[in-house]
Coordinates of C-alpha atoms in Angstrom, one line a residue:
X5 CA -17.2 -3.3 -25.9
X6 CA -17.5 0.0 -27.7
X7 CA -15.9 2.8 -29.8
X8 CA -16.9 6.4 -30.4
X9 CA -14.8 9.7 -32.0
X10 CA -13.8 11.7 -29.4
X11 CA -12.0 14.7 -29.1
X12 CA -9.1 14.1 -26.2
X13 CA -8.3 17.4 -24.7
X14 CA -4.9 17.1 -24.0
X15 CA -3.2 19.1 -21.2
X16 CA 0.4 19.2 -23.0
X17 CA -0.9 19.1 -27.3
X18 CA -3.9 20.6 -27.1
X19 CA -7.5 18.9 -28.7
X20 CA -6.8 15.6 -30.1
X21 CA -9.4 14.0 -32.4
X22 CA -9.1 10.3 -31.9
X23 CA -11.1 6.8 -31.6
X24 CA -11.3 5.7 -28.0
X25 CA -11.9 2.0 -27.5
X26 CA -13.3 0.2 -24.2
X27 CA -13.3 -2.8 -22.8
X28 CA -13.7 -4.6 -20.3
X29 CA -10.1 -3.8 -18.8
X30 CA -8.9 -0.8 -20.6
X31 CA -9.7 2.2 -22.0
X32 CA -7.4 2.8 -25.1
X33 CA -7.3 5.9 -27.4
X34 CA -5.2 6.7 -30.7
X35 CA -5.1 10.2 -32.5
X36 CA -6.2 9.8 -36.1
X37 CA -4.5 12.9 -37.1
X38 CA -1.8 13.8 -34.8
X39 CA 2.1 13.4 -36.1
X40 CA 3.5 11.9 -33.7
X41 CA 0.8 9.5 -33.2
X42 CA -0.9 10.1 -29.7
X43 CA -1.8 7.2 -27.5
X44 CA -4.0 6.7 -24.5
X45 CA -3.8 3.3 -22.2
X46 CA -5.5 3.6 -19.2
X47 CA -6.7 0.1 -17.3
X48 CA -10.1 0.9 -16.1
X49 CA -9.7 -0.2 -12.4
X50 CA -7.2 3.3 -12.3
X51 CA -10.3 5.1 -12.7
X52 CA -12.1 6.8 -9.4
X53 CA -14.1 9.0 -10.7
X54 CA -16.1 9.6 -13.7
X55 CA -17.9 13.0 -14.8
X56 CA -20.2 14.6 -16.9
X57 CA -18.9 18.2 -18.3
X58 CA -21.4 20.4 -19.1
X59 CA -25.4 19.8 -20.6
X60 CA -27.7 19.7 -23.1
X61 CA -27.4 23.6 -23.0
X62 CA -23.8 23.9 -23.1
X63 CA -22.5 26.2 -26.3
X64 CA -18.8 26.4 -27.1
X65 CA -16.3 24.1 -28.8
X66 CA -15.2 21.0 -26.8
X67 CA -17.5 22.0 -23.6
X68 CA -19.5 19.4 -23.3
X69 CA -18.1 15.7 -22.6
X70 CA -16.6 13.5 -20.0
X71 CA -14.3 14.3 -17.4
X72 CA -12.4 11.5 -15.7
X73 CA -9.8 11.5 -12.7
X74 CA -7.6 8.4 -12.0
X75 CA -5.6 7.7 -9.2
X76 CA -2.2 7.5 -10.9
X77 CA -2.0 11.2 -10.9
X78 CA -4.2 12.1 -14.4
X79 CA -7.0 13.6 -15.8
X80 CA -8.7 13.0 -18.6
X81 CA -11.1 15.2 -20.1
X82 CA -12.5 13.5 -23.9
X83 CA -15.5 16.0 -25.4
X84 CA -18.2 14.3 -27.4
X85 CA -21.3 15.7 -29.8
X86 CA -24.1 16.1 -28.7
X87 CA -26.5 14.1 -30.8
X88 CA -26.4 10.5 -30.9
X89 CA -25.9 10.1 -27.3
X90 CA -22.3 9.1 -27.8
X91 CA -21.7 10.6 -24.0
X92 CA -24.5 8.7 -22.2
X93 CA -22.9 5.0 -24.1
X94 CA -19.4 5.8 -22.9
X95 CA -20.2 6.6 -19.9
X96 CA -22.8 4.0 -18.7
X97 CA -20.2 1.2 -20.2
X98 CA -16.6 3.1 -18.3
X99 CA -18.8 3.6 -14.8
X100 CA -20.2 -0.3 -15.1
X101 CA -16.8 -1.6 -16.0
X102 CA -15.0 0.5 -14.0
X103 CA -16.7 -0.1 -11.0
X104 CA -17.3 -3.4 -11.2
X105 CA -18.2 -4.0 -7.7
X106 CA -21.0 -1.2 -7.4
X107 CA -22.5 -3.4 -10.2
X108 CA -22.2 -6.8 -8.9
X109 CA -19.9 -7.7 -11.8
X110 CA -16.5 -9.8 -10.5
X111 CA -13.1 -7.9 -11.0
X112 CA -11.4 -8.0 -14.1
X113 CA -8.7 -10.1 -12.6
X114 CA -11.3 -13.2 -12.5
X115 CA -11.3 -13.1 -16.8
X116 CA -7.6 -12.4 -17.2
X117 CA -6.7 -15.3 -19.5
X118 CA -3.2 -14.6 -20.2
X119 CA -1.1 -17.5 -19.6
X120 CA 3.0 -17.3 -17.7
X121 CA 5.2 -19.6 -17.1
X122 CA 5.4 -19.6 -13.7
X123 CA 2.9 -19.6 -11.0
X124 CA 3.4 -16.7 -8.8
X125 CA 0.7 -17.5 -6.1
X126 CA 3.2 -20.6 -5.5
X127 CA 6.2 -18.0 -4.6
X128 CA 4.9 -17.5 -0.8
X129 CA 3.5 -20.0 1.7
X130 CA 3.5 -18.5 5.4
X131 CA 4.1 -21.4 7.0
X132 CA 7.5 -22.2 5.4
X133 CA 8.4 -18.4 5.7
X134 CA 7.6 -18.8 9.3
X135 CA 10.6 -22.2 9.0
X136 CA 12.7 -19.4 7.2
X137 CA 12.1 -17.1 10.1
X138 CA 13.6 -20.1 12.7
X139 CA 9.8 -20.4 14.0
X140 CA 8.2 -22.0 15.9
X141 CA 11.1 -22.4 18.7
X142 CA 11.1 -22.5 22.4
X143 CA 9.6 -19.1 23.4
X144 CA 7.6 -18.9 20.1
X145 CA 4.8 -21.5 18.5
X146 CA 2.5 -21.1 15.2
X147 CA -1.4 -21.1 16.5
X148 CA -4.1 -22.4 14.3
X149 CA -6.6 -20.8 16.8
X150 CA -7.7 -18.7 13.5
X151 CA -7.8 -21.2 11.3
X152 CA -11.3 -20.2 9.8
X153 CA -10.9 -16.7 10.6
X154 CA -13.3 -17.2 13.6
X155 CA -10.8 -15.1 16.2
X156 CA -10.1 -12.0 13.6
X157 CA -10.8 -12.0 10.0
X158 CA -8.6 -9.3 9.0
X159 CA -5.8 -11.5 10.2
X160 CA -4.2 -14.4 8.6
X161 CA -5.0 -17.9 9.3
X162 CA -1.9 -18.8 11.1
X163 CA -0.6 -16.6 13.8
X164 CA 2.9 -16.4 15.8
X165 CA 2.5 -15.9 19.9
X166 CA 4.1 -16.6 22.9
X167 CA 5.0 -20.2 23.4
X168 CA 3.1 -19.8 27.2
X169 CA 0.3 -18.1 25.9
X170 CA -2.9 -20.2 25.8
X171 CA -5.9 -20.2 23.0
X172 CA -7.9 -19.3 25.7
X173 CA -5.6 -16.5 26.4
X174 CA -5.7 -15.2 22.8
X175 CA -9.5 -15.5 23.2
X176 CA -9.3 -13.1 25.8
X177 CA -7.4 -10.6 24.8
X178 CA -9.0 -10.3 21.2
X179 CA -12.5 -9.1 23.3
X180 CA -10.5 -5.8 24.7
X181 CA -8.2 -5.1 21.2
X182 CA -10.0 -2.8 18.2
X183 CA -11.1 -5.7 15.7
X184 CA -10.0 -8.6 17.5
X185 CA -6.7 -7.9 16.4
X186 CA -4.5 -9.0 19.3
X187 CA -0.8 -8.6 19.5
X188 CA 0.9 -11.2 17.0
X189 CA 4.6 -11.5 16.2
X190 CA 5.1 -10.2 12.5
X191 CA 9.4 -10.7 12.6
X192 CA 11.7 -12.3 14.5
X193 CA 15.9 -10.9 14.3
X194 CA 17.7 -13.9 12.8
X195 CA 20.5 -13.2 14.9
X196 CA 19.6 -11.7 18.6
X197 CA 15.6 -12.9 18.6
X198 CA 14.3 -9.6 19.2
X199 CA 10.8 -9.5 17.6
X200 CA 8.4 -6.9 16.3
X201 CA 5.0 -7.7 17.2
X202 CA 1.7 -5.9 15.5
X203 CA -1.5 -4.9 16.9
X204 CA -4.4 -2.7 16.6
X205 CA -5.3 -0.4 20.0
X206 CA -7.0 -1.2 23.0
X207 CA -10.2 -0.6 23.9
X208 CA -9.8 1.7 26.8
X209 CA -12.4 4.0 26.5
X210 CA -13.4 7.3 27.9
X211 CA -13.7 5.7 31.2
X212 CA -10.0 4.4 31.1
X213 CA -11.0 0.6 31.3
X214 CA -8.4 -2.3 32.0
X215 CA -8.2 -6.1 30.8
X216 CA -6.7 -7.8 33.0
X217 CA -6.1 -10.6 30.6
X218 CA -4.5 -8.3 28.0
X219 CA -2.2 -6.6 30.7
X220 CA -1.0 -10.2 31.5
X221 CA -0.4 -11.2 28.0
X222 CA 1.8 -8.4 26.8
X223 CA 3.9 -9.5 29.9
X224 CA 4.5 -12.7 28.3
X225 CA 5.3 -10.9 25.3
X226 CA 8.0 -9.1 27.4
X227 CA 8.8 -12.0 28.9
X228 CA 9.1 -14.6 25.9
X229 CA 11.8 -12.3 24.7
X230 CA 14.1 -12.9 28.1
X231 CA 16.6 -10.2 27.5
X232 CA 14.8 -6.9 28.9
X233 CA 12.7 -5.7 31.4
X234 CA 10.7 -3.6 29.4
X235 CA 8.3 -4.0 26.3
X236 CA 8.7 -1.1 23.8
X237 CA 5.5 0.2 22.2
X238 CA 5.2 2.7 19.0
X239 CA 1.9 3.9 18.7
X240 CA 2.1 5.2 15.2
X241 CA -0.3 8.1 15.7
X242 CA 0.6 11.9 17.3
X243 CA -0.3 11.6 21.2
X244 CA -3.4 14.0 20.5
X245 CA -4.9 11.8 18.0
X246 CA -4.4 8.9 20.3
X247 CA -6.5 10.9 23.2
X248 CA -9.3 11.5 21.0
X249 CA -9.2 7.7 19.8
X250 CA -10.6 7.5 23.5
X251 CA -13.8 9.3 22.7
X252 CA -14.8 6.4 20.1
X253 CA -14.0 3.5 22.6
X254 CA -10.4 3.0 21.8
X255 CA -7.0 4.6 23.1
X256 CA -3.7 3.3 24.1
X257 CA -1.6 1.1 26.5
X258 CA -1.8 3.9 29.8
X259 CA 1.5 3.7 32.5
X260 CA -0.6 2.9 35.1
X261 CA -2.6 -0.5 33.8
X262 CA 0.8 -1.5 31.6
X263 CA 4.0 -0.6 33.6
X264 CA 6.1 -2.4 32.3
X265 CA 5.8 -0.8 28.7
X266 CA 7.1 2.1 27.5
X267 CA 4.9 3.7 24.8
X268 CA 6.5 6.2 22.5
X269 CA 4.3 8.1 19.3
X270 CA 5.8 8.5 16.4
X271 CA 3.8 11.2 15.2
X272 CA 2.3 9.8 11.8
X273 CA -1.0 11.6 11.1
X274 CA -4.1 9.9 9.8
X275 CA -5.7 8.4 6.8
X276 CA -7.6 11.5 6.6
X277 CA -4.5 14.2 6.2
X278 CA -2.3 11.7 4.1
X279 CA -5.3 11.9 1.4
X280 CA -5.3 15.6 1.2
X281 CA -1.7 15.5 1.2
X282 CA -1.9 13.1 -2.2
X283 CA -4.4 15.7 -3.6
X284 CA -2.8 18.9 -3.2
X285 CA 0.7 16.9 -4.7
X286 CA -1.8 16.0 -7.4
X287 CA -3.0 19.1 -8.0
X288 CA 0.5 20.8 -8.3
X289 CA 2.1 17.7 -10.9
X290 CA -0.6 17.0 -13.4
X291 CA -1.0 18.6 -15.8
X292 CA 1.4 21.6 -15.9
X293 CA 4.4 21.8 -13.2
X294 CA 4.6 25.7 -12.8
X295 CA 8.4 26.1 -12.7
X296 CA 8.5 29.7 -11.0
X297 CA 7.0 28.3 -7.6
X298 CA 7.7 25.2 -7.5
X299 CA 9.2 24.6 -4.3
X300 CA 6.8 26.4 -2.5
X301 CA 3.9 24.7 -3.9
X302 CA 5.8 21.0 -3.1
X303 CA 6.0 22.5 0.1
X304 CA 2.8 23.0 0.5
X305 CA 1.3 19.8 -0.3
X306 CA 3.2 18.3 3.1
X307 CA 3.6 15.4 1.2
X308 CA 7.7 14.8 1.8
X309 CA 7.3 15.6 5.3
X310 CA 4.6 12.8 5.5
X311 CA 7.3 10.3 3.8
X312 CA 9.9 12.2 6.1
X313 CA 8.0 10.9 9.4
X314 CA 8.0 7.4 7.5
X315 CA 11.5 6.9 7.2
X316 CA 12.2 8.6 10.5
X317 CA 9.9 5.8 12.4
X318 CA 11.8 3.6 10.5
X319 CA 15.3 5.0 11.8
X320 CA 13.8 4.5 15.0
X321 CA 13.0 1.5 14.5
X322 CA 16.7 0.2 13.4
X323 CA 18.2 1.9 16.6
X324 CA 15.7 -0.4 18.6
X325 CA 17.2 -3.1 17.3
X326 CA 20.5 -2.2 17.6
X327 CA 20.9 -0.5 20.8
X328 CA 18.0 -3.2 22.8
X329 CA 17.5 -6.5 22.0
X330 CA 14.2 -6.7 23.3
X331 CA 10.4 -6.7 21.9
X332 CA 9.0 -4.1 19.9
X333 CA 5.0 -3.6 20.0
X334 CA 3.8 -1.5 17.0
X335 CA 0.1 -0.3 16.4
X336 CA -0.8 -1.7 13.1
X337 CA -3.9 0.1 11.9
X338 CA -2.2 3.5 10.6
X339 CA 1.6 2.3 10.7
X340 CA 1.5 -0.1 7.8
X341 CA 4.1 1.5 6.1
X342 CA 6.3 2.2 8.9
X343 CA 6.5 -1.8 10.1
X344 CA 6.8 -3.3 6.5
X345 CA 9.8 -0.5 6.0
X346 CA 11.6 -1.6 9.1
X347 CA 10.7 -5.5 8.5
X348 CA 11.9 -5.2 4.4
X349 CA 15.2 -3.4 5.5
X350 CA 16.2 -5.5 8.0
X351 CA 15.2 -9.0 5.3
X352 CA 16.9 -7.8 2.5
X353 CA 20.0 -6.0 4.6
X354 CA 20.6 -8.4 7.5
X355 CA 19.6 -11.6 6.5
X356 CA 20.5 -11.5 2.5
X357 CA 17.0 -12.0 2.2
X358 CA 15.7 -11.0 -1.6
X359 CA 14.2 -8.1 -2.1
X360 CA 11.3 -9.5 -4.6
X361 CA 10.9 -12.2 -1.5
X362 CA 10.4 -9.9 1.0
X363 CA 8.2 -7.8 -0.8
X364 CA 6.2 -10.6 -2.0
X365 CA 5.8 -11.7 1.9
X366 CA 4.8 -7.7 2.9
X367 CA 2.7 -6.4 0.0
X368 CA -0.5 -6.9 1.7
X369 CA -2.8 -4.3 1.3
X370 CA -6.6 -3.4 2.4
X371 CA -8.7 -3.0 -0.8
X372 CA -10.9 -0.5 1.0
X373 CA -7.6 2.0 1.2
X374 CA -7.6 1.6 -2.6
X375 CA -11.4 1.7 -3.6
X376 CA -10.9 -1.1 -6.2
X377 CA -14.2 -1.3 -8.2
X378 CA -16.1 1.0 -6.5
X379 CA -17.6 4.1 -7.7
X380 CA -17.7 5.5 -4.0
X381 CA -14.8 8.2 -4.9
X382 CA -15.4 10.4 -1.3
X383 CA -15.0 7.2 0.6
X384 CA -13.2 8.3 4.0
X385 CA -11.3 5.1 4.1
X386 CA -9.7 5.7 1.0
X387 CA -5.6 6.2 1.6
X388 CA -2.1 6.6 0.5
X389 CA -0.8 4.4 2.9
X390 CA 0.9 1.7 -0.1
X391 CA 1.4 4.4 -2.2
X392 CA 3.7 5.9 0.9
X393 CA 5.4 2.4 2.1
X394 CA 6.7 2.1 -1.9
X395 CA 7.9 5.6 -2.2
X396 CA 9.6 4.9 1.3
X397 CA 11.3 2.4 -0.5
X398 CA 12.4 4.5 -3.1
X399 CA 14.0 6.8 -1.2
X400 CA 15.6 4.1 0.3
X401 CA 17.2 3.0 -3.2
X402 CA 18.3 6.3 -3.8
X403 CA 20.3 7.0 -1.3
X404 CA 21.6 3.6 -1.2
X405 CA 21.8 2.7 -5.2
X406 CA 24.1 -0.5 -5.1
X407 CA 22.0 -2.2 -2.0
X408 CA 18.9 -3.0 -4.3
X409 CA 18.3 -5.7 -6.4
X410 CA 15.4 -4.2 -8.4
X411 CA 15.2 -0.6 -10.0
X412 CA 12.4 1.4 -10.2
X413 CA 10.8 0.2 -12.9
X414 CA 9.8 -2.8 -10.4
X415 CA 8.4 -0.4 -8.0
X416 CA 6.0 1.7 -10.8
X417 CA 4.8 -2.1 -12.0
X418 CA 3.7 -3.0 -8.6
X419 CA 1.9 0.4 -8.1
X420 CA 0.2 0.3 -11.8
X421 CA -0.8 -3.2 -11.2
X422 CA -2.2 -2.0 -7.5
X423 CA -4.3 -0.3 -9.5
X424 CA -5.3 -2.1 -11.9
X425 CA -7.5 -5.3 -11.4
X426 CA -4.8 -7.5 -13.9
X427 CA -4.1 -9.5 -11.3
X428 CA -5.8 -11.2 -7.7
X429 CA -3.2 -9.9 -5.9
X430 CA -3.6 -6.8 -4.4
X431 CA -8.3 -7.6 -4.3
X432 CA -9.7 -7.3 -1.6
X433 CA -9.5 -6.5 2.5
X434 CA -8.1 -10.1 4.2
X435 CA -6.9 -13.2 3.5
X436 CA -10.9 -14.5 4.9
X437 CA -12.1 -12.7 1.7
X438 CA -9.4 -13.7 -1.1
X439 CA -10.4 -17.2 0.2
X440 CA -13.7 -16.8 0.1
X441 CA -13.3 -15.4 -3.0
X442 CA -10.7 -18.3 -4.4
X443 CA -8.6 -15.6 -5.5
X444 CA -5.5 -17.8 -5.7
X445 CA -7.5 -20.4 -7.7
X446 CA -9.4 -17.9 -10.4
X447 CA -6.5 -14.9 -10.9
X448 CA -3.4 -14.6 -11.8
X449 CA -0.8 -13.7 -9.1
X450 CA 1.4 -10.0 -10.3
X451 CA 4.6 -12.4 -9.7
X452 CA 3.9 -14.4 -12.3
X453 CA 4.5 -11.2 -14.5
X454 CA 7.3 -9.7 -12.5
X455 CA 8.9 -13.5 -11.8
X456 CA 8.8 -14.4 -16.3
X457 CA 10.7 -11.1 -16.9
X458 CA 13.1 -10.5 -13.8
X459 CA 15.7 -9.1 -16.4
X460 CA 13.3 -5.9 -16.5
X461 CA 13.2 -5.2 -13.5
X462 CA 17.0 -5.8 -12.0
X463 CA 19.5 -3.0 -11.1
X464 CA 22.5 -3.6 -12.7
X465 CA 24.5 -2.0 -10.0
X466 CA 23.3 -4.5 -7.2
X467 CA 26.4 -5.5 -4.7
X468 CA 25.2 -8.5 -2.0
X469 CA 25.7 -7.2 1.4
X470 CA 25.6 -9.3 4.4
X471 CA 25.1 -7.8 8.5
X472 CA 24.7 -4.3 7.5
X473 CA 21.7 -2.4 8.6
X474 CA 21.1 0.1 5.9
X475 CA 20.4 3.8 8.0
X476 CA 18.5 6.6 5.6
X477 CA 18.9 10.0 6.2
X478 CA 15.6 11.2 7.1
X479 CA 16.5 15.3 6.8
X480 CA 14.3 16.6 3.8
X481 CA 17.7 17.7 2.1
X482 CA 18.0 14.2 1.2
X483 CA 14.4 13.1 0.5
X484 CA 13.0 13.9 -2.9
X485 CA 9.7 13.8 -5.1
X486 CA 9.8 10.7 -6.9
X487 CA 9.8 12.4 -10.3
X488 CA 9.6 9.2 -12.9
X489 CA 6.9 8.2 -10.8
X490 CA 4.4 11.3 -10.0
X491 CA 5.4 13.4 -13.0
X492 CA 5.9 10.7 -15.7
X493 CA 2.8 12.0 -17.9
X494 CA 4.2 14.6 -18.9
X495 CA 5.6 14.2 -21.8
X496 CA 8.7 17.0 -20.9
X497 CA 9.8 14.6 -18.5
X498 CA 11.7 11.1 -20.0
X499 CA 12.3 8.2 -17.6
X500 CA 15.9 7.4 -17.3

């Protein structure tokens, strides 16, 4: 699309005179002086936020420019001249193409043209991972009932629930749950049949309201299970949060209309807090690490207690399922990351199940947590929840380095390429809308990638386990910052 001389004001070698290039997926810069040669390759959806740097006034070398954050951890700052209006050309052409979606211009995804040999939107079909699962059975059946999305359209089309449970039932219950978005069963164990349903909260209200209907249908939940008396409920949020969800209409599963549930928080704090969290680790990783305080200032970001919490929920979790083998209810809204950690572990560990599979199955994400294509850079919705499930994982493969089948290079590609807009599969909010939008049909699918060059992305040190629950330590002696991952731009730090 375009290319201008630039100056690149590197944190780590100082200005860089260089030719940026941009197109319609990347913004690519190459030193024209500089020995060693220095590159820039930065797809544009990793852009959030692009900024002028001083004005027609400003005086000084290299003052006046663009500066540009992205939300793989980097900055960019490139200073331009003056005349010509080099600056006003670069950055009308990065904010359209960038932000595709604040400009009514389709995802870059939808004019990807490369060609793979394998077609990775054919690598999971939920109703035969259902089949995989042992569903539907006796206690369990597969509805249609959202079929077109018409019950909750931030669910998927087909949904697991009680075998007794009626469509009129489901019906109910969806009027007195946040979104519509009624208990459903997301795993079944392969062995005992315990199952870990999801679920948003209910609507309960200052005023404490009941349903009647969706007191009776977590009984069948309780019930379809046969083994226990009681239905198990983590409520992902801290208790206090959960009280003040009444003051907006919503709340939790009270003692008194559910008794027999026993709800449990786990103490994961909000979108809101888990941003700031990202932004202060930001702030202390890119562009210099200051050596002298550095644990203090990790500290300070909160950011491995938040993953701490994670992988604690997830322990949890495990102990459920080993200790009870009954039904486990989770609140889906905030606790993405804790279910799909619990789910993946017990796929990959119990059942054999491969890792690529699993994650293929639970790498859902909501495009609004992400702010693909959208220039709206202070949108509240905007979260670290993905981010936090894959460095969960990691964590997970550190402390247990022969249980994985992938290495880390696997995990950084999925994360660039969440970011990126190369391929349909992480656009936007539901299945309803990657339908609507024939994503399947018109992008490319990041398996296709991952799936034509599995060699890249394999640990070499994998041993095949069978019936072993994996059980992290959650103490922050054993957690650390994922350093190839949030630090790799600097170029004092080499990937191993």
């Amino acid at each position: 699309l375009t290319d201008k001389d630039v100056i690149y004001m590197c944190p780590f070698n100082g200005p860089v005179k260089g030719r940026v290039y941009i197109t319609n997926y990347r913004l690519y810069l190459r030193s024209v002086e500089n020995d060693p040669v220095v590159v820039l390759n930065v797809p544009l959806g990793v852009i959030s936020r692009i900024e002028k740097m001083g004005g027609a006034s400003s005086r000084g070398e290299n003052s006046y420019g663009l500066d540009i954050t992205c939300k793989d951890m980097r900055n960019l700052r490139f200073a331009l001249k003056q005349e010509g209006h080099s600056r006003r050309d670069i950055f009308e052409v990065l904010t359209k193409y960038a932000f595709p979606q604040s400009h009514n211009l389709l995802f870059f995804a939808f004019a990807n043209e490369e060609k793979f040999s394998e077609n990775g939107w054919m690598v999971y079909n939920p109703m035969s991972e259902y089949r995989r699962q042992g569903l539907p059975n006796e206690r369990w059946r597969v509805t249609f009932i959202n079929e077109h999305y018409g019950l909750c359209d931030t669910y998927p089309s087909l949904l697991v629930v009680p075998y007794n449970a009626t469509d009129d039932d489901l019906k109910k219950v969806a009027a007195f749950r946040s979104r519509n978005r009624i208990p459903v069963l997301s795993w079944i164990h392969p062995e005992t049949q315990a199952v870990i349903m999801r679920c948003s909260q209910p609507l309960v209200g200052m005023s404490g309201k009941r349903n009647k209907d969706d007191e009776r249908y977590l009984d069948i939940i309780r019930e379809a299970n046969g083994q226990i008396s009681k239905l198990t409920i983590y409520d992902a949020r801290p208790n206090v949060n959960a009280v003040a969800n009444k003051a907006t209409g919503g709340g939790y599963e009270g003692e008194d209309a559910y008794p027999n549930a026993e709800l449990f928080f786990l103490d994961i704090h909000n979108i809101h807090v888990m941003r700031e969290s990202l932004k202060k680790l930001k702030d202390i990783v890119y562009p210099n690490v200051e050596e002298s305080h550095w644990l203090s200032s990790l500290e300070s970001t909160h950011w491995l207690e938040h993953i701490k919490v994670f992988v604690t929920g997830l322990i949890i979790t495990l102990e459920f399922f080993s200790d009870v083998f009954g039904t486990l209810l989770q609140h889906f809204c905030i606790s993405e990351s804790l279910l799909l950690g619990a789910i993946t572990n017990f796929e990959i560990i119990r059942t054999g199940y491969s890792i690529t599979q699993a994650l293929i199955f639970y790498c859902k994400i909501r495009n609004n947590r992400i702010g693909h294509g959208d220039k709206n850079h202070a949108d509240a919705d905007r979260s670290p929840i993905f981010l936090q499930f894959i460095d969960c994982v990691w964590q997970m493969s550190k402390q247990f380095p022969t249980a994985f089948e992938f290495n880390e290079q696997f995990l950084i590609t999925i994360l660039d390429h969440l970011y990126s807009c190369r391929f349909g599969t992480f656009l936007y909010n539901s299945e309803c809308l990657r339908e609507k939008e024939k994503v399947a049909e018109k992008t490319l699918s990041l398996w296709s990638l991952i799936n034509s060059e599995k060699s890249k992305y394999t640990n070499p040190f994998y041993t095949k386990e069978l019936n072993r629950a994996l059980y992290p330590v959650a103490s922050m002696r054993h957690l650390e910052l994922w350093v190839n991952y949030y630090i790799r731009w600097n170029p004092r730090i080499r990937q191993q």
